[in-house]
């Protein structure tokens, strides 16, 4: 058996019952999560260098990024421009600004980065965002775009309007003269960070959360609108997703209203679910707009992608620099500071391609029970990407919840020995596949002929009791963990809206739009099993099973089969307002789900295209 198992794992053959599975990964198309906009890269700083390379090298490098990977999102860096005599910045980071200290514009500036942006558009990129790292030096407290002495606020309060006028003027120029319309403008990159200090190696500017960040966002929005531009404000671009939550909470309500899309970086933090909560509570779209790491194998990046897509559910995921020099940061390795016109390919390129080539714009993510996998559907294709751990394993992929499933799947794998290797077609028998997955590998599975049908749940819903017609409700919308749930008359409140979160294997969870907490069972018979709101602790008290009753549902706790969610028909009798009780087919045990709001505001079609296969 050991010989057979090792052979299966190495070759990634379909094992179809030949060996026992280590675990089952179930996919559930009844729940639809985010609809994909695209994968992307920032152009800072590599485009500033690569755009000046001779042909055919610069085109070849861009073709690899935007054609082979199929990236459709490009983030353009509007440079501030350093003061004469200051030369602490690395060569690659010296992005020239367009605005002169005299108030005139040099529209010949930044030709290299602009060339790459145009090349990206020609290769199919169709989502463009502009962002700034610093205002021009004369608008700063320190007189330098590298930051303030000591890392404090560096944008002069009296220069906020002048700064956003500069940014909006550049955005207008791109639209009117260069044929690039930026969907969004992020006024400042990582503003809460305190490492933007005078004499640093790149542009950076601290702007404190709260009033200062609010003023910057409001000014940017007003400046864009004043020019009649369709470009909207995005933010807050914090480096750590924990800070994205605290900075968002510190914004004024007027500033929040001005933000079209919440952008976060994920260089650290464990607040992916909280970022999702803030975005969806406020009716905003959400991107993971920057991440990078020094692992040239791509495995660290791949695990981050899976975590972000599952927990935060962004509609786009953007790598920092697809081309970078040294330390394993780039998919392509180029010494940008030396201007070296040679490159090497890191395995990270193929690791990224395992996602970017197969999960295309327009795809909808669906739940999969394996925490190391993501799954999406687009047309008749189901795509699963599994990022393995440190052990060889056999995985049973259960697709039984689909109406139809094709008879074959095609596999592509990146591992220590393979670079997005096409492993050929493998049989799917009775809507199941059993595959060997090698340690520290990325396997993409594309299943054809999939019939998903209409989703039962997408976005937010209300849950209505069949007895009173009242809705499942977080009393007063309190964010206090442990608050017992109740039912109340429909009032349109966010505390009566719930996102149905699929686990993938027939279990469901209900997340409050108002609080971001889950409807959880308090597993205590002495308290008559109250249902309350609780954080995601991975416990099965969060898990429920749904049984259709023809227009309504019985909601059964996983922990206590045979019992179900019930609205107390007689308030004041010592039982909680909402609890569980043995099923007796009472109207108060039958719940109707009605759509209340989409996960994110809708966007027009993105003109999706596929990347070229290797």
XYZ file of C-alpha atoms in Angstrom:
614
model
C 0.000 0.000 0.000
C 2.848 2.414 0.767
C 4.270 1.904 -2.730
C 0.868 2.400 -4.344
C 0.149 5.467 -2.234
C 3.502 7.097 -2.993
C 3.060 6.434 -6.696
C -0.425 7.936 -6.703
C 0.699 11.026 -4.862
C 3.682 11.611 -7.111
C 1.781 11.206 -10.362
C -1.467 12.803 -9.078
C -3.499 10.020 -10.690
C -7.203 9.465 -10.153
C -7.394 6.794 -7.474
C -11.172 6.091 -7.680
C -11.442 3.943 -4.607
C -7.999 2.339 -4.846
C -6.870 3.924 -1.592
C -8.633 5.573 1.304
C -8.901 9.361 1.282
C -7.323 11.481 3.987
C -10.244 13.895 3.826
C -13.200 14.950 1.681
C -13.529 18.356 -0.003
C -17.202 19.035 -0.755
C -18.380 21.834 -3.052
C -21.791 23.493 -2.633
C -23.183 25.543 -5.556
C -26.357 26.506 -3.674
C -24.465 29.476 -2.188
C -22.770 32.094 -4.376
C -20.197 34.421 -2.908
C -18.206 37.148 -4.683
C -18.236 37.598 -8.457
C -14.681 37.929 -9.716
C -13.355 41.142 -11.308
C -9.776 40.059 -11.846
C -6.185 39.508 -10.780
C -3.705 42.348 -10.947
C -0.408 43.971 -10.158
C 0.832 47.361 -9.140
C 3.071 49.056 -11.689
C 5.158 50.676 -8.982
C 7.987 50.462 -9.265
C 8.904 47.957 -11.929
C 7.143 49.732 -14.802
C 9.185 52.875 -14.164
C 12.285 50.809 -15.010
C 11.064 48.125 -17.414
C 9.166 50.605 -19.582
C 12.520 52.090 -20.562
C 14.070 48.806 -21.678
C 14.694 48.242 -25.393
C 12.502 46.077 -27.563
C 11.759 43.239 -27.634
C 12.676 42.814 -23.948
C 10.150 45.228 -22.438
C 7.306 43.784 -24.504
C 8.320 40.246 -23.592
C 8.273 41.079 -19.882
C 4.885 42.795 -20.125
C 3.488 39.933 -22.209
C 4.426 37.474 -19.485
C 2.625 39.531 -16.844
C -0.513 40.495 -18.741
C -0.842 37.732 -21.325
C 0.620 34.578 -19.783
C -0.792 35.367 -16.325
C -3.837 37.067 -17.833
C -3.859 39.925 -15.301
C -6.693 42.368 -15.944
C -6.078 44.877 -13.121
C -3.274 47.458 -13.290
C -2.582 49.979 -10.524
C -0.731 53.083 -11.708
C 1.430 55.103 -9.309
C 1.081 58.885 -9.622
C 4.497 60.081 -8.492
C 4.981 63.011 -6.153
C 8.472 64.009 -7.257
C 11.331 64.509 -4.800
C 12.950 67.812 -3.888
C 16.192 68.695 -5.689
C 19.253 67.627 -3.722
C 17.579 64.712 -1.902
C 18.751 61.330 -3.201
C 17.974 58.777 -0.498
C 15.434 56.865 -2.576
C 16.324 53.723 -4.495
C 16.601 54.178 -8.223
C 13.568 51.993 -8.924
C 11.383 54.080 -6.590
C 12.154 57.472 -8.132
C 8.863 57.806 -9.979
C 8.729 61.335 -11.445
C 5.781 63.585 -10.755
C 3.933 65.641 -13.359
C 3.486 68.839 -11.330
C 6.269 71.390 -11.096
C 6.750 73.633 -8.070
C 5.840 76.554 -10.366
C 2.324 75.094 -10.757
C 2.829 74.003 -14.371
C 2.680 70.429 -15.613
C 5.273 68.351 -17.426
C 3.162 65.857 -19.381
C 6.262 64.195 -20.819
C 7.104 62.845 -17.358
C 6.880 59.196 -16.330
C 6.992 57.962 -19.910
C 8.220 54.488 -18.935
C 5.398 53.642 -16.543
C 2.855 55.135 -18.949
C 4.177 52.892 -21.729
C 3.689 49.794 -19.590
C 0.155 50.883 -18.707
C -0.711 51.252 -22.383
C 0.850 47.884 -23.136
C -1.215 46.320 -20.342
C -4.367 47.761 -21.892
C -3.420 46.412 -25.318
C -2.967 42.964 -23.758
C -6.427 42.972 -22.231
C -6.188 44.745 -18.872
C -9.450 46.593 -18.321
C -9.498 47.635 -14.653
C -7.317 50.636 -13.897
C -6.674 52.303 -10.562
C -4.453 55.275 -9.793
C -2.788 55.671 -6.415
C -0.338 57.995 -4.739
C 2.455 57.337 -2.270
C 3.112 60.963 -1.391
C 2.157 64.490 -2.352
C 4.829 66.566 -4.122
C 7.625 67.610 -1.807
C 6.519 71.244 -1.338
C 3.158 70.060 0.046
C 4.868 68.078 2.804
C 5.924 69.078 6.314
C 9.460 67.719 5.866
C 9.977 69.029 2.348
C 10.553 65.441 1.177
C 8.321 62.764 -0.346
C 10.009 60.120 1.817
C 8.085 61.091 4.952
C 8.228 63.223 8.057
C 11.011 63.278 10.610
C 9.916 60.684 13.167
C 7.197 59.278 10.906
C 4.399 61.701 11.798
C 1.872 63.439 9.563
C 3.599 64.773 6.473
C 0.798 66.237 4.350
C 0.375 69.881 5.250
C -3.268 70.482 6.249
C -3.360 73.606 4.097
C -2.152 71.591 1.077
C -4.879 68.925 1.051
C -6.908 70.687 -1.645
C -3.836 71.417 -3.759
C -2.769 67.777 -3.512
C -6.117 66.311 -4.564
C -6.343 68.878 -7.378
C -3.036 67.515 -8.646
C -4.271 63.933 -8.503
C -7.562 64.651 -10.246
C -5.786 66.680 -12.943
C -3.557 63.692 -13.719
C -6.595 61.391 -13.801
C -8.306 63.787 -16.213
C -5.228 63.909 -18.461
C -5.128 60.121 -18.700
C -8.775 60.037 -19.715
C -8.762 62.898 -22.191
C -5.332 62.568 -23.778
C -4.045 59.056 -23.171
C -7.198 56.939 -23.413
C -7.010 55.437 -19.908
C -9.994 55.900 -17.620
C -9.240 55.091 -14.019
C -12.153 53.432 -12.308
C -10.831 54.529 -8.927
C -8.279 56.790 -7.292
C -6.658 55.886 -3.975
C -5.406 59.262 -2.669
C -2.692 57.814 -0.453
C -0.963 54.481 0.048
C -0.737 52.988 3.569
C -1.424 56.303 5.320
C -1.510 54.981 8.907
C 1.957 53.407 8.684
C 4.601 55.095 10.831
C 7.583 53.875 8.822
C 7.412 56.691 6.250
C 10.309 58.675 7.673
C 12.492 61.416 6.237
C 15.383 60.008 4.225
C 13.670 56.700 3.438
C 14.173 54.590 0.333
C 10.776 55.306 -1.278
C 7.883 57.744 -1.328
C 5.564 57.513 1.654
C 3.376 59.801 3.714
C 1.693 59.276 7.062
C -1.793 60.742 7.453
C -3.433 59.995 10.771
C -6.720 58.062 10.891
C -9.828 60.032 11.698
C -10.240 63.655 10.759
C -7.125 63.940 8.594
C -7.886 60.855 6.497
C -11.536 61.924 6.263
C -10.572 65.356 4.969
C -8.286 63.824 2.335
C -11.000 61.462 1.060
C -13.635 64.186 0.955
C -11.311 66.525 -0.894
C -10.401 63.841 -3.436
C -14.037 63.069 -4.109
C -14.938 66.711 -4.532
C -12.020 67.333 -6.886
C -12.904 64.377 -9.111
C -16.562 65.362 -9.231
C -15.663 68.967 -9.956
C -13.968 67.872 -13.177
C -16.906 65.719 -14.227
C -14.851 62.533 -13.906
C -16.467 59.130 -13.418
C -13.454 58.049 -11.355
C -14.414 57.299 -7.757
C -12.413 57.296 -4.519
C -11.053 54.053 -3.058
C -9.325 53.553 0.261
C -7.896 53.236 2.764
C -5.003 51.130 1.444
C -3.651 50.289 4.907
C -0.731 47.855 4.908
C -2.150 45.601 7.653
C -5.770 44.518 7.398
C -6.258 45.104 11.148
C -5.473 48.771 10.491
C -7.963 48.842 7.629
C -10.670 48.116 10.192
C -9.554 50.746 12.718
C -8.959 53.399 10.048
C -12.357 52.737 8.478
C -14.088 52.957 11.849
C -12.363 56.306 12.481
C -13.660 57.912 9.246
C -16.506 60.380 9.353
C -19.810 59.196 7.931
C -19.423 61.757 5.139
C -16.031 60.326 4.191
C -17.350 56.751 4.263
C -20.115 57.799 1.899
C -17.497 59.182 -0.511
C -15.621 55.860 -0.715
C -16.720 53.711 -3.643
C -14.571 50.696 -2.786
C -12.730 49.541 0.318
C -9.135 48.579 -0.503
C -6.907 46.779 1.942
C -3.389 45.403 1.827
C -2.614 42.113 3.542
C 1.002 42.315 4.639
C -0.207 41.316 8.068
C -3.229 41.019 10.290
C -6.017 38.553 10.951
C -9.009 40.767 10.264
C -10.120 39.531 6.853
C -13.638 38.801 8.123
C -13.835 42.168 9.835
C -12.790 43.972 6.641
C -15.547 42.097 4.785
C -18.007 43.085 7.482
C -17.120 46.777 7.261
C -17.412 46.788 3.478
C -20.697 44.918 3.257
C -22.262 46.769 6.174
C -21.582 50.040 4.349
C -22.593 48.734 0.920
C -19.086 49.044 -0.531
C -17.144 46.931 -2.951
C -13.914 45.315 -1.729
C -10.473 44.599 -3.176
C -7.329 43.072 -1.746
C -5.227 45.713 -3.464
C -1.687 44.831 -2.417
C 0.298 41.899 -1.072
C 3.845 40.661 -1.544
C 6.340 38.282 0.039
C 9.884 37.005 -0.439
C 9.095 33.334 -0.981
C 10.161 32.627 -4.568
C 8.355 29.261 -4.566
C 4.987 31.017 -4.471
C 3.629 28.747 -1.733
C 3.361 31.542 0.852
C 1.533 33.700 -1.665
C -0.789 30.840 -2.670
C -1.798 30.185 0.929
C -2.459 33.890 1.415
C -4.646 33.962 -1.692
C -6.752 31.072 -0.410
C -7.147 32.646 3.006
C -8.097 36.051 1.595
C -10.582 34.685 -0.951
C -12.293 32.467 1.609
C -12.439 34.835 4.582
C -12.491 38.334 3.084
C -14.166 37.560 -0.249
C -12.662 40.432 -2.281
C -13.649 40.775 -5.931
C -10.042 41.346 -7.048
C -6.638 40.306 -5.712
C -3.566 42.371 -6.634
C 0.065 41.407 -6.176
C 2.516 44.185 -5.334
C 5.133 43.854 -8.085
C 4.861 41.023 -10.569
C 8.407 41.993 -11.585
C 10.849 42.691 -8.783
C 14.508 42.313 -7.996
C 15.972 39.795 -5.577
C 14.639 38.155 -2.415
C 11.986 36.159 -4.262
C 9.427 38.957 -4.343
C 8.695 38.962 -8.054
C 7.241 36.411 -10.430
C 10.028 37.575 -12.713
C 13.311 38.567 -11.080
C 14.940 41.699 -12.486
C 17.503 43.841 -10.673
C 15.507 47.061 -10.980
C 17.981 49.209 -9.066
C 20.854 48.219 -11.335
C 18.734 48.541 -14.469
C 19.839 45.034 -15.435
C 18.307 44.017 -18.731
C 18.225 40.342 -17.892
C 15.729 38.330 -15.884
C 15.068 34.970 -14.318
C 11.735 33.282 -13.749
C 10.740 32.416 -10.196
C 8.451 29.454 -9.534
C 6.094 32.078 -8.099
C 5.056 32.859 -11.694
C 3.616 29.376 -12.147
C 2.128 29.323 -8.654
C 0.261 32.538 -9.429
C -0.797 31.169 -12.815
C -2.507 28.235 -11.076
C -5.057 30.836 -9.973
C -4.960 33.588 -12.585
C -5.319 31.456 -15.708
C -8.335 29.526 -14.502
C -10.368 31.767 -12.192
C -11.398 34.411 -14.687
C -13.468 37.601 -14.449
C -17.142 36.784 -14.156
C -16.556 33.622 -12.136
C -18.566 33.190 -8.934
C -16.971 31.682 -5.866
C -18.811 28.854 -4.166
C -18.137 27.200 -0.800
C -15.754 24.268 -0.538
C -15.300 22.487 2.782
C -11.501 22.199 2.484
C -9.901 25.241 4.105
C -6.901 24.894 1.795
C -8.985 25.193 -1.365
C -11.095 27.692 -3.254
C -13.772 26.887 -5.824
C -15.516 28.948 -8.498
C -17.949 28.381 -11.328
C -18.159 30.128 -14.689
C -20.439 28.866 -17.394
C -20.189 25.078 -17.368
C -16.777 25.035 -15.704
C -15.972 24.338 -12.077
C -12.477 25.371 -11.005
C -10.931 24.150 -7.762
C -7.476 25.260 -6.597
C -5.987 23.253 -3.733
C -2.839 24.415 -1.927
C -1.476 21.461 0.001
C 0.297 21.371 3.329
C 3.512 19.686 4.388
C 2.242 16.128 3.882
C 1.274 14.009 0.890
C -2.459 13.365 0.964
C -5.291 11.743 -0.960
C -8.344 13.963 -1.316
C -11.880 12.906 -2.181
C -13.604 15.725 -4.104
C -17.372 15.462 -3.624
C -19.390 17.233 -6.346
C -22.698 15.536 -5.573
C -24.506 18.806 -4.889
C -24.277 19.813 -8.558
C -27.173 18.940 -10.840
C -24.800 17.625 -13.487
C -21.074 16.993 -13.620
C -19.005 16.093 -16.678
C -17.152 12.835 -16.916
C -13.665 14.327 -17.012
C -11.550 16.923 -15.256
C -8.233 18.415 -16.320
C -5.458 18.961 -13.806
C -2.584 21.451 -13.674
C 0.033 21.415 -10.954
C 2.949 23.440 -9.636
C 5.254 21.671 -7.208
C 8.958 21.310 -6.498
C 9.238 19.305 -9.745
C 6.557 20.915 -11.909
C 5.724 24.334 -13.320
C 2.000 24.476 -14.042
C 2.273 21.055 -15.611
C -0.737 19.851 -17.583
C -1.432 16.440 -16.047
C -4.093 15.612 -18.596
C -7.715 14.526 -18.265
C -8.945 12.394 -15.353
C -12.266 10.629 -14.913
C -15.059 11.877 -12.682
C -17.188 8.948 -11.511
C -20.579 9.430 -9.852
C -19.772 13.111 -9.244
C -16.639 12.296 -7.266
C -12.894 12.371 -7.827
C -10.184 10.926 -5.626
C -6.788 12.461 -6.263
C -3.327 12.281 -4.811
C -2.058 15.725 -3.825
C 1.699 16.017 -3.144
C 3.039 18.051 -0.268
C 3.714 21.753 -0.885
C 1.992 21.827 -4.236
C -0.742 23.788 -5.970
C -3.241 21.769 -7.979
C -5.849 23.332 -10.254
C -8.777 21.121 -11.195
C -11.070 22.176 -14.047
C -14.266 20.133 -14.310
C -16.348 20.497 -17.475
C -20.056 19.979 -18.040
C -21.077 21.304 -14.656
C -24.700 22.250 -14.069
C -25.009 24.439 -11.002
C -28.562 25.697 -11.415
C -29.863 28.855 -9.782
C -28.353 29.566 -6.357
C -30.566 29.266 -3.314
C -28.591 31.920 -1.462
C -26.538 34.904 -2.583
C -25.844 38.054 -0.609
C -28.000 38.969 2.388
C -31.421 37.618 3.349
C -34.131 38.117 5.913
C -35.362 35.097 7.885
C -39.083 35.316 8.591
C -41.000 33.210 11.104
C -44.034 31.424 9.706
C -46.105 32.240 12.811
C -45.746 35.986 13.362
C -44.159 37.152 10.115
C -41.466 38.757 12.235
C -37.793 38.655 11.231
C -34.771 37.145 12.952
C -33.232 40.190 14.631
C -30.196 41.359 16.626
C -31.864 43.494 19.325
C -31.019 47.148 18.837
C -28.257 46.189 16.421
C -25.851 45.829 19.359
C -22.381 44.536 18.527
C -22.047 42.823 21.908
C -20.981 39.212 21.572
C -23.375 36.862 23.358
C -26.504 38.953 22.799
C -29.542 36.686 22.517
C -31.357 36.925 19.196
C -35.028 37.759 18.902
C -37.667 38.305 16.222
C -39.124 41.699 15.389
C -41.331 43.412 12.883
C -39.655 44.199 9.575
C -37.947 47.591 9.811
C -35.397 47.460 6.979
C -32.540 47.436 9.471
C -29.187 45.804 8.832
C -29.695 43.920 12.097
C -32.417 41.931 10.280
C -30.218 40.961 7.324
C -28.170 37.772 7.303
C -25.567 36.423 4.906
C -25.942 32.691 4.344
C -22.419 31.292 4.506
C -21.979 27.809 3.111
C -19.405 25.475 4.592
C -19.503 23.352 1.433
C -20.739 20.052 2.826
C -24.396 20.881 3.445
C -23.832 22.974 6.551
C -24.738 26.660 6.656
C -23.979 29.619 8.881
C -25.812 32.934 9.251
C -23.800 36.153 9.568
C -25.396 39.418 10.683
C -24.822 42.268 8.242
C -24.994 44.759 11.101
C -22.556 43.126 13.510
C -20.553 40.603 11.481
C -21.307 37.992 14.172
C -22.873 34.579 13.641
C -26.182 33.115 14.777
C -24.877 30.528 17.247
C -26.478 27.947 19.482
C -25.832 28.328 23.204
C -25.490 24.616 23.868
C -26.946 24.581 27.397
C -30.130 22.650 28.142
C -30.522 24.420 31.506
C -30.916 27.702 29.626
C -33.313 26.156 27.086
C -30.800 26.471 24.247
C -30.944 30.204 23.425
C -29.638 31.344 20.035
C -27.259 34.262 20.278
C -24.637 36.073 18.209
C -21.034 34.942 18.430
C -17.757 35.364 16.583
C -16.460 32.735 14.168
C -14.698 30.345 16.520
C -14.863 27.309 14.224
C -17.215 25.559 16.620
C -20.131 23.490 15.333
C -22.522 25.623 17.405
C -22.390 27.953 14.369
C -23.484 25.210 11.959
C -27.029 24.562 10.757
C -28.625 22.269 8.219
C -31.521 23.386 6.019
C -34.420 21.225 4.926
C -36.723 22.652 2.272
C -40.410 22.559 3.138
C -41.538 23.956 -0.206
C -41.223 27.719 0.183
C -39.841 27.698 3.709
C -37.103 25.861 5.608
C -36.581 23.871 8.740
C -33.311 25.057 10.315
C -31.669 22.253 12.263
C -28.586 22.637 14.506
C -25.789 20.245 13.624
C -25.180 19.627 17.314
C -28.742 18.404 17.974
C -30.327 16.543 15.069
C -34.094 16.373 15.319
C -34.363 19.791 16.941
C -34.825 22.995 14.972
C -34.828 26.772 15.222
C -38.056 28.010 16.786
C -39.599 31.402 17.533
C -41.106 31.412 21.018
C -44.861 31.528 20.385
C -45.573 32.652 23.940
C -43.230 35.408 25.081
C -42.666 35.596 28.811
C -42.953 31.869 29.483
C -39.327 31.508 30.553
C -38.053 30.382 27.136
C -35.760 32.526 25.002
C -37.320 34.473 22.123
C -35.402 32.271 19.680
C -34.092 28.843 20.605
C -34.233 25.221 19.398
C -36.871 22.618 20.105
C -37.970 19.202 18.877
C -39.542 19.342 15.422
C -43.340 19.296 15.569
C -44.066 21.131 12.258
C -45.277 24.285 13.986
C -45.479 27.492 11.946
C -42.969 29.054 14.358
C -40.457 26.377 13.266
C -40.746 27.232 9.577
C -38.604 30.069 8.235
C -38.753 31.881 4.926
C -35.609 33.352 3.344
C -36.045 36.482 1.216
C -33.240 38.355 -0.610
C -32.443 41.658 1.103
C -29.214 42.945 -0.499
C -26.369 41.716 -2.726
C -23.000 40.958 -1.187
C -21.499 43.930 -3.051
C -23.090 46.587 -5.275
C -23.333 45.390 -8.859
C -20.922 46.475 -11.574
C -21.403 46.360 -15.350
C -19.743 43.474 -17.225
C -15.982 43.453 -17.091
C -15.285 42.165 -20.601
C -13.676 39.027 -19.240
C -11.055 37.265 -21.280
C -8.963 34.211 -20.646
C -5.213 34.090 -20.306
C -3.281 31.915 -22.746
C -2.540 28.421 -21.503
C 1.066 27.286 -21.418
